[in-house]
Coordinates of C-alpha atoms in Angstrom, one line a residue:
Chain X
X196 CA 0.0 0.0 0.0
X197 CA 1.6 3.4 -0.8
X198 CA 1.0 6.1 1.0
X199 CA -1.1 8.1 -1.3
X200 CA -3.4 5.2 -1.3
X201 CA -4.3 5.9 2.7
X202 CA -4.9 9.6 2.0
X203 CA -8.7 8.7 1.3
X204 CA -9.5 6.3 3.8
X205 CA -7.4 8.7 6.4
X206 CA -9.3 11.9 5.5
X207 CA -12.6 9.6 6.1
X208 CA -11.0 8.6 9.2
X209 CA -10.5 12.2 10.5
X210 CA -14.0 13.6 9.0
X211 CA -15.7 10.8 10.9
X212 CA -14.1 12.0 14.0
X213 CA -15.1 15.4 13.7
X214 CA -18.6 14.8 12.9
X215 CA -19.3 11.9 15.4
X216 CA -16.8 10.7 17.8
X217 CA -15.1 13.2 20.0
X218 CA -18.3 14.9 19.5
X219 CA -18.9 18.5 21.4
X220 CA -22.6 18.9 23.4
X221 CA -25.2 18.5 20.7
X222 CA -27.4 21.6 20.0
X223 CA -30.9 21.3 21.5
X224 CA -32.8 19.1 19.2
X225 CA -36.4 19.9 18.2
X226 CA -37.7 17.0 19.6
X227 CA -37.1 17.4 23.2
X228 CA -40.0 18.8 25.1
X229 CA -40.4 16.6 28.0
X230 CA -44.8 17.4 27.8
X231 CA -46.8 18.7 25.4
X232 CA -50.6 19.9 25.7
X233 CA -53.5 19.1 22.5
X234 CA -52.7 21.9 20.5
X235 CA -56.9 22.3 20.9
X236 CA -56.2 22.3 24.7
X237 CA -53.7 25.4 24.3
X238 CA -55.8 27.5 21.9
X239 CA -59.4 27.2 23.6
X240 CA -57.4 28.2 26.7
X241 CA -55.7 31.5 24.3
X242 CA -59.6 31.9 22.9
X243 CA -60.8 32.5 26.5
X244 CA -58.1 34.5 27.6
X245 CA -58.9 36.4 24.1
X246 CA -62.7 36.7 25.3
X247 CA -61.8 38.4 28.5
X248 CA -59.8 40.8 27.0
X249 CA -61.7 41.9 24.7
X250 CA -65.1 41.4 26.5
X251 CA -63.4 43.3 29.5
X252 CA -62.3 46.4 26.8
X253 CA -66.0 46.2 25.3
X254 CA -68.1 46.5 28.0
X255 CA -66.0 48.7 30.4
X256 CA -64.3 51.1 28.2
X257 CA -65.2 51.5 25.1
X258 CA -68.9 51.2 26.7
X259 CA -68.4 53.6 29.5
X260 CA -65.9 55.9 28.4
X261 CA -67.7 57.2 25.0
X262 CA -70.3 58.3 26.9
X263 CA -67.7 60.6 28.8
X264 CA -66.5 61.7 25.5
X265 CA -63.9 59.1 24.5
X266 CA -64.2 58.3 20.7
X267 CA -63.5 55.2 19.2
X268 CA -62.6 54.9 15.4
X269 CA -61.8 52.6 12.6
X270 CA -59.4 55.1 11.5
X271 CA -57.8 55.6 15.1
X272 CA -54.5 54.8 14.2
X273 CA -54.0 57.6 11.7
X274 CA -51.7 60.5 13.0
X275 CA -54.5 63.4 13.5
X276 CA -56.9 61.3 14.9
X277 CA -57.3 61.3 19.0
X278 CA -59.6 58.1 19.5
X279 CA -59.3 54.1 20.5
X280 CA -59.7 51.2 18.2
X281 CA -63.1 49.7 18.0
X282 CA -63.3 46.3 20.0
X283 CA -62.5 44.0 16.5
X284 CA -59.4 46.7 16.3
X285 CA -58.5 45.9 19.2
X286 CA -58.3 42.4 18.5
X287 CA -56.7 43.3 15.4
X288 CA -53.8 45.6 16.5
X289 CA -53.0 42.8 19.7
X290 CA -52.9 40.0 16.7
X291 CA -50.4 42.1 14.8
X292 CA -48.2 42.3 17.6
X293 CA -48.5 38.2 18.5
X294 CA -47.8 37.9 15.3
X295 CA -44.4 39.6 15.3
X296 CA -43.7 37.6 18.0
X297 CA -41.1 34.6 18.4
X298 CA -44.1 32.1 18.2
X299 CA -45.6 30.8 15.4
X300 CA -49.3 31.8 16.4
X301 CA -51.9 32.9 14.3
X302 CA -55.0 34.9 15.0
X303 CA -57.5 36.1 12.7
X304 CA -60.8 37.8 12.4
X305 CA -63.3 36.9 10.3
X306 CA -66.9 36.9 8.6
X307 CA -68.7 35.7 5.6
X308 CA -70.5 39.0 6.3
X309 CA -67.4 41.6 7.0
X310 CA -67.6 45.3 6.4
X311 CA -64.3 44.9 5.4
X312 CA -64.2 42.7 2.6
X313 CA -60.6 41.4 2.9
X314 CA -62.0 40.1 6.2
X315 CA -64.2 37.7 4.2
X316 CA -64.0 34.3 5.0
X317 CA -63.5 31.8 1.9
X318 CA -63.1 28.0 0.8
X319 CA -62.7 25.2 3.8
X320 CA -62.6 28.3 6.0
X321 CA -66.4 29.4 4.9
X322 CA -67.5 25.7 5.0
X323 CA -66.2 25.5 8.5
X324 CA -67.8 28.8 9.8
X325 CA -71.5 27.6 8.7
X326 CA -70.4 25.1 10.8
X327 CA -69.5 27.3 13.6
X328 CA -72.6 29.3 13.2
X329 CA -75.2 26.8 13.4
X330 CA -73.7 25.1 16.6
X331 CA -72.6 28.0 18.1
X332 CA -69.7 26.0 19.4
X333 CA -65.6 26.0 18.0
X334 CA -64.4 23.7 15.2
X335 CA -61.1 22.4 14.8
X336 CA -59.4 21.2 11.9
X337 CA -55.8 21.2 9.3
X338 CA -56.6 23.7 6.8
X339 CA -55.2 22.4 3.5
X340 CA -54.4 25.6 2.0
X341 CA -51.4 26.5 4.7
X342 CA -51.2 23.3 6.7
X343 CA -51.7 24.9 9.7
X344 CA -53.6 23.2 13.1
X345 CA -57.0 25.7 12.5
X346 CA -59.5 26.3 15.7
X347 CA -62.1 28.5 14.9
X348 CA -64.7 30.2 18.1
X349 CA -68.1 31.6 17.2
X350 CA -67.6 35.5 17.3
X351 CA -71.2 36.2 19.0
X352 CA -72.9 40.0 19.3
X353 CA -72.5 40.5 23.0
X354 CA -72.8 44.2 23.2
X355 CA -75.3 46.4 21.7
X356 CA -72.5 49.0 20.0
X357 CA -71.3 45.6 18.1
X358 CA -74.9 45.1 16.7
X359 CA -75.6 49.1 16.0
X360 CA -72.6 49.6 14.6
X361 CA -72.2 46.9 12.2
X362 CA -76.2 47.4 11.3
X363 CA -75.3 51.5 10.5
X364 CA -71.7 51.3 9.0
X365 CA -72.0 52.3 5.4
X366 CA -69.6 49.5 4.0
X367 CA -71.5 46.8 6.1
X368 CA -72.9 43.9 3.6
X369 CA -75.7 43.1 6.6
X370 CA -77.6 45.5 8.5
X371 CA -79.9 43.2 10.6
X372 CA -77.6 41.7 12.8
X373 CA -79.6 41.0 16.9
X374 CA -78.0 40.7 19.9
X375 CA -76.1 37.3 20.9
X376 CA -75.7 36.3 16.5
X377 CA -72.8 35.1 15.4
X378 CA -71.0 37.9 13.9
X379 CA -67.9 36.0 12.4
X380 CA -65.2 34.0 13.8
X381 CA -61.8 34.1 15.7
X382 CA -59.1 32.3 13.5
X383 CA -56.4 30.5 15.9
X384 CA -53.6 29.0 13.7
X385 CA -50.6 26.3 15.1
X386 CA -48.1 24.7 13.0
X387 CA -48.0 21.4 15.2
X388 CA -50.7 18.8 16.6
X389 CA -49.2 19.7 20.0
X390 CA -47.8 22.5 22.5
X391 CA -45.1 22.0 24.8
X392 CA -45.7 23.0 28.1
X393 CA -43.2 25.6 28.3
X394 CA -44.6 26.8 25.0
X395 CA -48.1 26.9 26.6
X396 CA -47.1 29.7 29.3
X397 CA -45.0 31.4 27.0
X398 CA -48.3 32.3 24.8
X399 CA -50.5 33.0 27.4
X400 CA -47.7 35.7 28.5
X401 CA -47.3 36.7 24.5
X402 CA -51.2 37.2 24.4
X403 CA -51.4 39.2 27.4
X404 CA -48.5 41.1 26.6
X405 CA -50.2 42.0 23.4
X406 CA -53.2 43.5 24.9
X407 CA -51.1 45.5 27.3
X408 CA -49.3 47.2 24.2
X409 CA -52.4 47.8 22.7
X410 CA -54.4 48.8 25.5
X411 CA -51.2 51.3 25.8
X412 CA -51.3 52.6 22.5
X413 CA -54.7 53.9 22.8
X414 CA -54.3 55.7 26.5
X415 CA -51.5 57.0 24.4
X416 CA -53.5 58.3 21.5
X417 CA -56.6 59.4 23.9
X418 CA -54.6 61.3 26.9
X419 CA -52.6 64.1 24.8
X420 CA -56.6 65.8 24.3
X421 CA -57.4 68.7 27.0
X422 CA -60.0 67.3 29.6
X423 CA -59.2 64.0 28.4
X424 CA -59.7 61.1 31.2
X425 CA -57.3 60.8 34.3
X426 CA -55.2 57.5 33.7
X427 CA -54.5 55.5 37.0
X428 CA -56.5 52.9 39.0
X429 CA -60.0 54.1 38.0
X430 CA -62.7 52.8 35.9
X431 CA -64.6 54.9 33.5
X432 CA -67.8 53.3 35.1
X433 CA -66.9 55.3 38.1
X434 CA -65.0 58.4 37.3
X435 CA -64.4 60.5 34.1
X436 CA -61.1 58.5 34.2
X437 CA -59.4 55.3 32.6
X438 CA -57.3 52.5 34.0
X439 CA -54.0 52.1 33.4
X440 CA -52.4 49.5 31.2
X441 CA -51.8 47.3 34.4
X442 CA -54.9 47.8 36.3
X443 CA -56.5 46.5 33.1
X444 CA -54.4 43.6 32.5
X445 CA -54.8 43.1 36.4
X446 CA -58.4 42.3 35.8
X447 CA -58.0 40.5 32.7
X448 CA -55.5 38.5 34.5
X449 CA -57.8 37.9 37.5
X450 CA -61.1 37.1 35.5
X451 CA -59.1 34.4 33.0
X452 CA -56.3 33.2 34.8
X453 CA -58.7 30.4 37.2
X454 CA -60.2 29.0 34.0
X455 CA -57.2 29.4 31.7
X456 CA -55.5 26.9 34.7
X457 CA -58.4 24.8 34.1
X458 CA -58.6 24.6 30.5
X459 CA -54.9 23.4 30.5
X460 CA -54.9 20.8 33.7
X461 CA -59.0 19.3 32.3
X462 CA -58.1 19.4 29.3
X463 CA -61.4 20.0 26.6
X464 CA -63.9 22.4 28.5
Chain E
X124 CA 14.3 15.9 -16.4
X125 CA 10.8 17.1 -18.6
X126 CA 9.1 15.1 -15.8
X127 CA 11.0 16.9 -13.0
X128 CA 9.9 20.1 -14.1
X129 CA 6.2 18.7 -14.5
X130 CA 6.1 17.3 -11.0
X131 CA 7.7 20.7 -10.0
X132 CA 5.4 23.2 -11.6
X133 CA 2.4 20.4 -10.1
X134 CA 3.6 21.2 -6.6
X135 CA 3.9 25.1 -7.0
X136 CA 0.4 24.8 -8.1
X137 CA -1.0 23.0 -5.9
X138 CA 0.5 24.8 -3.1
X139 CA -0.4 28.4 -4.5
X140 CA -3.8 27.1 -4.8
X141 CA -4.1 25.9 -1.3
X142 CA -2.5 29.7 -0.3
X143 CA -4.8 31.3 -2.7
X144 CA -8.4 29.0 -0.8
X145 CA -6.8 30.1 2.3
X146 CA -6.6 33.4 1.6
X147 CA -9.7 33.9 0.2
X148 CA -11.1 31.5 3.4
X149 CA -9.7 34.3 5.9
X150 CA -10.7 37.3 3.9
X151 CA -14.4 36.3 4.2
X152 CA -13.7 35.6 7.6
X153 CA -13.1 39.0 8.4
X154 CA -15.4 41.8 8.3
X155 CA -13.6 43.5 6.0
X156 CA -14.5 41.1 3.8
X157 CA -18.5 41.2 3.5
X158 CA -18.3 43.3 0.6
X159 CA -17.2 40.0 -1.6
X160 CA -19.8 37.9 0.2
X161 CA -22.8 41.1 -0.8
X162 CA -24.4 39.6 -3.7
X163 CA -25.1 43.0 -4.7
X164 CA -25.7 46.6 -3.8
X165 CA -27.6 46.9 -0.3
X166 CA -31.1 48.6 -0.3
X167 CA -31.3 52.8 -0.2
X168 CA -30.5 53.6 3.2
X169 CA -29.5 50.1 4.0
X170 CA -25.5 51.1 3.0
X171 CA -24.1 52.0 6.1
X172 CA -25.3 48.9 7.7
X173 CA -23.3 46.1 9.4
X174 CA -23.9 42.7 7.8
X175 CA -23.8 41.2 11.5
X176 CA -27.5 43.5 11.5
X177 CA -28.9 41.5 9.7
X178 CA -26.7 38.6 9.8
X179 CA -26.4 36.8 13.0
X180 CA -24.7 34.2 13.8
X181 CA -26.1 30.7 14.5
X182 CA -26.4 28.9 17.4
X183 CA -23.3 26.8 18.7
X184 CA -19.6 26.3 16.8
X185 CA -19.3 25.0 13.2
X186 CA -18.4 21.5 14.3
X187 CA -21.6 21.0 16.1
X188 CA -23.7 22.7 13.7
X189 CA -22.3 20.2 11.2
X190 CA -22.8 17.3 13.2
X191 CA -26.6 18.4 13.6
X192 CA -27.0 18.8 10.2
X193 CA -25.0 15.8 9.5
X194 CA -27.1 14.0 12.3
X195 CA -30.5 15.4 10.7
X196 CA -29.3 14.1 7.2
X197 CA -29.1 10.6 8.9
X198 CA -32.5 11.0 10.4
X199 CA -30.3 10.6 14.0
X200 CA -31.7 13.6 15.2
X201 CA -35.4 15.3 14.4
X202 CA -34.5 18.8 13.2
X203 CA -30.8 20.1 11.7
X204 CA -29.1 23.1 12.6
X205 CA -28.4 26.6 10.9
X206 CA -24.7 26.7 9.2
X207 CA -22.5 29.6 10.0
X208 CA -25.6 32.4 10.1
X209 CA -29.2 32.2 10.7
X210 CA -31.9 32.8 8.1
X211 CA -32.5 36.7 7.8
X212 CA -36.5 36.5 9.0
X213 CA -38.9 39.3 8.8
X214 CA -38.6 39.7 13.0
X215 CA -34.8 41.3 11.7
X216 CA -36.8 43.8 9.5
X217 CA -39.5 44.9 12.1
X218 CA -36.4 45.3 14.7
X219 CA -35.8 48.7 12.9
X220 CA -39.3 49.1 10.5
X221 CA -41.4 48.4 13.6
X222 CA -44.4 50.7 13.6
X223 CA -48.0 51.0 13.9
X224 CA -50.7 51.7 11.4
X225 CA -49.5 49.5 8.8
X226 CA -51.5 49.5 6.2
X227 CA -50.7 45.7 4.5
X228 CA -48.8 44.4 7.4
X229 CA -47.3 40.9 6.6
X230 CA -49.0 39.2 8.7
X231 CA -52.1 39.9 7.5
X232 CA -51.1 37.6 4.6
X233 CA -50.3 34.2 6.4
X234 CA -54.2 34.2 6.6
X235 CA -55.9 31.1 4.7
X236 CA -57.6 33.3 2.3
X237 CA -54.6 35.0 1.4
X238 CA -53.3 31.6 -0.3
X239 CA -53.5 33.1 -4.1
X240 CA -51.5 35.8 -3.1
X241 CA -48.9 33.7 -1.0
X242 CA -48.6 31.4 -4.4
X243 CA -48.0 34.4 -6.4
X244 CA -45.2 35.5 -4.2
X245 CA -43.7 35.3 -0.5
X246 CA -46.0 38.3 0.3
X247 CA -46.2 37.1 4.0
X248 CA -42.7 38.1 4.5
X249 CA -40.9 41.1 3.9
X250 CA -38.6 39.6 1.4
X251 CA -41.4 39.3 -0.9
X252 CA -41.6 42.3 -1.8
X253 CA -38.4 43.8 -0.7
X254 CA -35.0 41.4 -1.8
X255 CA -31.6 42.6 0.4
X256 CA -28.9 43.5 -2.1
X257 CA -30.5 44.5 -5.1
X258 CA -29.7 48.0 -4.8
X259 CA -33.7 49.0 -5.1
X260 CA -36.4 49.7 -2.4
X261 CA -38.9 46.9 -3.7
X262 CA -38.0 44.2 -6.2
X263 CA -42.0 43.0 -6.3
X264 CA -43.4 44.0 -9.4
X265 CA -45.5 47.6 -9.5
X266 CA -48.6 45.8 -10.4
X267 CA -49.1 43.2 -7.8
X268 CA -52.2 44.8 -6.2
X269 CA -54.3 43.1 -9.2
X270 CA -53.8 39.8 -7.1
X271 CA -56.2 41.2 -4.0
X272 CA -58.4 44.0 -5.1
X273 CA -59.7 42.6 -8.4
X274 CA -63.3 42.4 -7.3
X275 CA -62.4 46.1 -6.0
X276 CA -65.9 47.9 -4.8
X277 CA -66.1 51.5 -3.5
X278 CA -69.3 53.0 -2.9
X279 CA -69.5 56.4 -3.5
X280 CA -66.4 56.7 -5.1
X281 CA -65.4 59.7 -4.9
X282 CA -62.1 60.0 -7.5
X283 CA -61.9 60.5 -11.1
X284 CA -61.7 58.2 -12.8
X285 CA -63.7 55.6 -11.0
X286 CA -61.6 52.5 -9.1
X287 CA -64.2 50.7 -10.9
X288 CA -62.6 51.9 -14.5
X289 CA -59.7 51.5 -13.3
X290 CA -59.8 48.1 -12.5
X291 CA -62.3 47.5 -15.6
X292 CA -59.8 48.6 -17.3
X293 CA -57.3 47.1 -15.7
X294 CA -54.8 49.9 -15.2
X295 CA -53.2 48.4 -11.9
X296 CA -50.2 50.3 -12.8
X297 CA -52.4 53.7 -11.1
X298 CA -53.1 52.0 -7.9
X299 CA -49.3 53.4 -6.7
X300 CA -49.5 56.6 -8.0
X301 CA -52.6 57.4 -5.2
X302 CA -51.7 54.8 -2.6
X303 CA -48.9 54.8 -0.4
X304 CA -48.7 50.2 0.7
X305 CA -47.4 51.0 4.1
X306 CA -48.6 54.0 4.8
X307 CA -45.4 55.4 6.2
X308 CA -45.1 58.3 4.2
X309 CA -47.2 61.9 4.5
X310 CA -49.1 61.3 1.5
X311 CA -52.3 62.8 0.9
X312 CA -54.3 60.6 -1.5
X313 CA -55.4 62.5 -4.7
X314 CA -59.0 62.8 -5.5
X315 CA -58.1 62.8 -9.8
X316 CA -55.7 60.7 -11.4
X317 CA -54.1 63.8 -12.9
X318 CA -53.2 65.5 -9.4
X319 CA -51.7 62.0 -8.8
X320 CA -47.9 61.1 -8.9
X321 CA -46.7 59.9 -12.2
X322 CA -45.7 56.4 -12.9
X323 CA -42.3 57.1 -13.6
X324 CA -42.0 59.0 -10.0
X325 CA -43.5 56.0 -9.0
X326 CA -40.8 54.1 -10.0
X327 CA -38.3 55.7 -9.0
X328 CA -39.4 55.6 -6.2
X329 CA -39.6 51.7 -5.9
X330 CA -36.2 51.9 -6.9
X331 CA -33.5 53.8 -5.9
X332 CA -34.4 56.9 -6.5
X333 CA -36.2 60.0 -4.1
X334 CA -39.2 59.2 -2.2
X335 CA -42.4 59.9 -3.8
X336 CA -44.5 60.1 -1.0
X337 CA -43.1 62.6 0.9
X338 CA -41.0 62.2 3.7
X339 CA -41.8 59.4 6.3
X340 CA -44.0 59.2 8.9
X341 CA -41.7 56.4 11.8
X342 CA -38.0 56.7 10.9
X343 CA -36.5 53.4 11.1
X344 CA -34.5 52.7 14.5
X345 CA -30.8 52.9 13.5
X346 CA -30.3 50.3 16.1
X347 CA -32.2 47.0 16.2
X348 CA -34.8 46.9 18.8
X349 CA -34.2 43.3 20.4

C-alpha cells in the first residue's frame, strides 16, 4: 500500500471523528420537550383568555368611556386622529403584535359578512364557519391551503354597539344583525398537533402582553386631548377617568387566569 | 528531467492554490471582507449597515452545527441546525421598521384566504416584496395589487376616474400613484388621477431613487430593537 493510497481512507478517518466521535454537546434538538398539551387544549385556553380581554375592553371602556366623551374609530390609528380602536381593532392591533412575536401563532378575524371585505372568509374556512354558526360552538381542523392546526370560536354580538354599529356602517354587507348572533369568527392558527408545556405559558404571557401594548397605544392616542380622562386605578364606570395598562391587565388576568388553569390541567372544556 | 519540471510546476500549483483558498477562506472571515460575500448593492438607506445587523450568527460552533446537520441528514436527530448564520426573518426587519398603522402588514397575509396571493409571491414576509442587495427599495413587481383587489368595490367613489374603471380597465399600474402600501409616508391621496404622482416617479421611487410620498412618517430605529 503506498502512502497516497491511505490519503482517502485517512481523511474519512478524520471527517468521521469530527462529525461523530469526540463529539462536542449536541445543539438542543427539536424533539425534546419533556410534555406537550392538544394543541386544541392550548388554543381554547388562548380563545378564553382572548374573550376576557376583549369582553373586558367592550363592556368597560369603550362602553363607558364614550359616553364621557372618549371616541373610538376605525381610523384611530392615523396620526391626526385622537380616538381608541373599535373592540374587533383591538383584536386586530394585539394579533399584529402576536404575530411579530417569536411564536408561530396565528389569529384572525373573520366573517362571511365583514364590512371589510378582505376580512371575508372563503373556501374550507367558509364551510367550517356555517359550521360554527349553526352550533354555536368552536371547530377544529388542518386547513389544506397552509397546513396549519385551524380552531375557529363563534364571534357572538355580545354588546349592543357591536350590533348598532355593524347594522349602520356604510360599508356593512348586513344591517340586521340581533344581539347574541354570530358575527364572524376568531381564527387560531398552530403549526403542530401539540404544545409544549413551556410553549403553553410562554403564549398566554405573548397574548397578554399584546393586549397590554395595545391597551397602551390607545391611553396614548386618547390622553394628549385637554380634559381628556385621568389615567391611574379608575374605571370609567366610576370616574371620568381610565385604567391604566396594568390595572387593566390586572383584571383581565384575575377574571381568565382560574379557567385558563383549568382549560390546561381538564383538558377540553 | 521534462518530468521533474512537470512534478515541480504540479507542486507550485498545488501549493499556490491551497494559499490562494486560504486566503480567500480568511478574507471572508473577516469583516472587511462582507463586501465580496454582498451579492449586490444593499437597499437605499441600508448602505451603512453592518452585515452582523442582519446577519447573525447561528447557534453553537461550526463543528456542532455540522454534526446536527450531518445528524438530521441521517435521520439521528429530528430537526438540523443553521450553518455559520441564521436565516434573515422578517422579525430582523421589524427590529428597525417596527411601527403601527401598517396598512398591508405581513402578517395579514399568512391568513388562509390570502393563499392566491402567498402562491403568487412570498408576500407574508418582507422579502417578498423587498429582496436585500439589489440595490432598489422593492423588487416586487408595481402591479401586484391586481392579485387582491380585483373584485375592487367602493361605494360612493369619490375619485376620477372611477376604481371601478380602473380596475375594468385594468390599469393596476395607477393604484401606486394614489396609494402609499405601508402608509409610512405623509401622503395625501389624490382625489383625480391627474393631481396623482406619475408612474415614472412611482418608479423611481420603488427603486433607488427619491421618495415619492413625501417624507416618512416612523423613521426606522438605527439600532435593532431586540
Amino acid at each position: 500500500m503506498t502512502p497516497s493510497s491511505l490519503i482517502a481512507p485517512l481523511s474519512l478517518g478524520v471527517v468521521g471523528v469530527y462529525l461523530f466521535v469526540t463529539a462536542p454537546p449536541p445543539l438542543p434538538d427539536g424533539s425534546e420537550a419533556s410534555s406537550t398539551f392538544p394543541v386544541e387544549t392550548v388554543l381554547t385556553m388562548l380563545a378564553h383568555e382572548n374573550d376576557v380581554a376583549r369582553t373586558l375592553y367592550t363592556k368597560e371602556i369603550v362602553g363607558q368611556a364614550k359616553p364621557r366623551g372618549v371616541e373610538f374609530r376605525e381610523d384611530w390609528r392615523e396620526p391626526d386622529v385622537y380616538a381608541g380602536p373599535l373592540p374587533a381593532l383591538f383584536l386586530r392591533a394585539s394579533a399584529e403584535r402576536v404575530a411579530r412575536s417569536e411564536h408561530p401563532l396565528g389569529l384572525f378575524l373573520g366573517s362571511d359578512m365583514p364590512i371589510e371585505s378582505s376580512n371575508r372568509f372563503d373556501a374550507r374556512q367558509m364551510e367550517v364557519f356555517a359550521e360554527v354558526r349553526a352550533s354555536r360552538e368552536p371547530r377544529f381542523f388542518v386547513d389544506e391551503r397552509t397546513g396549519l392546526h385551524t380552531a375557529m370560536f363563534p364571534d357572538f354580538a355580545g354588546a349592543p354597539a357591536c350590533v348598532s354599529c355593524h347594522n349602520e356602517h356604510p360599508d356593512s354587507p348586513k344591517t340586521d344583525w340581533e344581539l347574541g348572533d354570530v358575527m364572524g369568527a376568531t381564527t387560531w392558527t398552530w403549526p403542530d398537533a401539540t404544545v409544549p408545556t413551556d410553549t403553553a405559558l410562554q403564549l398566554v404571557a405573548t397574548l397578554r402582553g399584546a393586549f397590554a401594548a395595545t391597551y397602551q397605544e390607545f391611553l396614548d392616542d386618547v390622553t394628549p386631548l385637554a380634559g381628556s380622562p385621568v389615567v391611574g386605578a379608575e374605571w370609567p364606570r366610576n370616574a371620568h377617568a381610565l385604567p391604566d395598562a396594568g390595572v387593566f391587565m390586572g383584571r383581565v388576568a384575575e377574571t381568565s387566569s382560574a379557567e385558563s388553569l383549568a382549560l390546561l390541567l381538564g383538558g377540553d372544556r | 528531467m521534462r518530468r521533474l519540471l512537470a512534478s515541480s510546476l504540479r507542486r507550485r500549483a498545488y501549493g499556490g492554490g491551497l494559499v490562494a483558498i486560504l486566503g480567500i477562506l480568511v478574507l471572508l472571515r473577516l469583516p472587511v471582507g462582507g463586501w465580496i460575500q454582498a451579492p449586490g448593492p444593499a437597499t437605499p438607506g441600508h448602505g451603512e449597515m453592518r452585515c452582523a445587523q442582519c446577519h447573525e450568527r447561528a447557534e453553537g460552533s461550526l463543528r456542532q452545527q455540522l454534526q446536527a446537520t450531518v445528524q438530521h441528514a441521517l435521520g439521528m436527530r429530528e430537526t438540523g441546525a443553521d450553518i455559520g448564520h441564521r436565516p434573515v426573518g422578517d422579525r430582523v426587519c421589524i427590529d428597525c421598521h417596527d411601527r403601527p398603522n401598517d396598512r398591508h402588514p405581513t402578517v395579514r397575509f399568512r391568513e388562509a384566504r390570502f393563499a392566491l396571493a402567498r402562491a403568487e409571491r412570498p408576500v407574508q414576509r418582507c422579502t417578498g416584496c423587498h429582496l436585500e442587495h439589489q440595490g432598489v427599495r422593492v423588487t416586487a413587481p408595481s402591479v401586484v395589487c391586481q392579485t387582491c383587489h380585483g373584485d375592487l368595490d367602493v361605494r360612493d367613489d369619490p375619485v376620477e376616474p372611477t376604481h371601478a374603471d380602473l380596475v375594468a380597465r385594468e390599469d393596476w399600474t395607477t393604484c401606486l400613484r394614489c396609494h402609499d402600501f405601508h402608509g409610512n409616508h405623509t401622503h395625501v391621496v389624490a382625489e383625480s388621477l391627474a393631481d396623482a404622482i406619475s408612474v415614472d416617479a412611482v418608479l423611481e421611487h420603488l427603486g433607488s431613487g427619491p421618495r415619492a410620498y413625501g417624507p416618512v412618517t416612523h423613521e426606522a430605529r438605527s439600532t435593532p430593537q431586540r
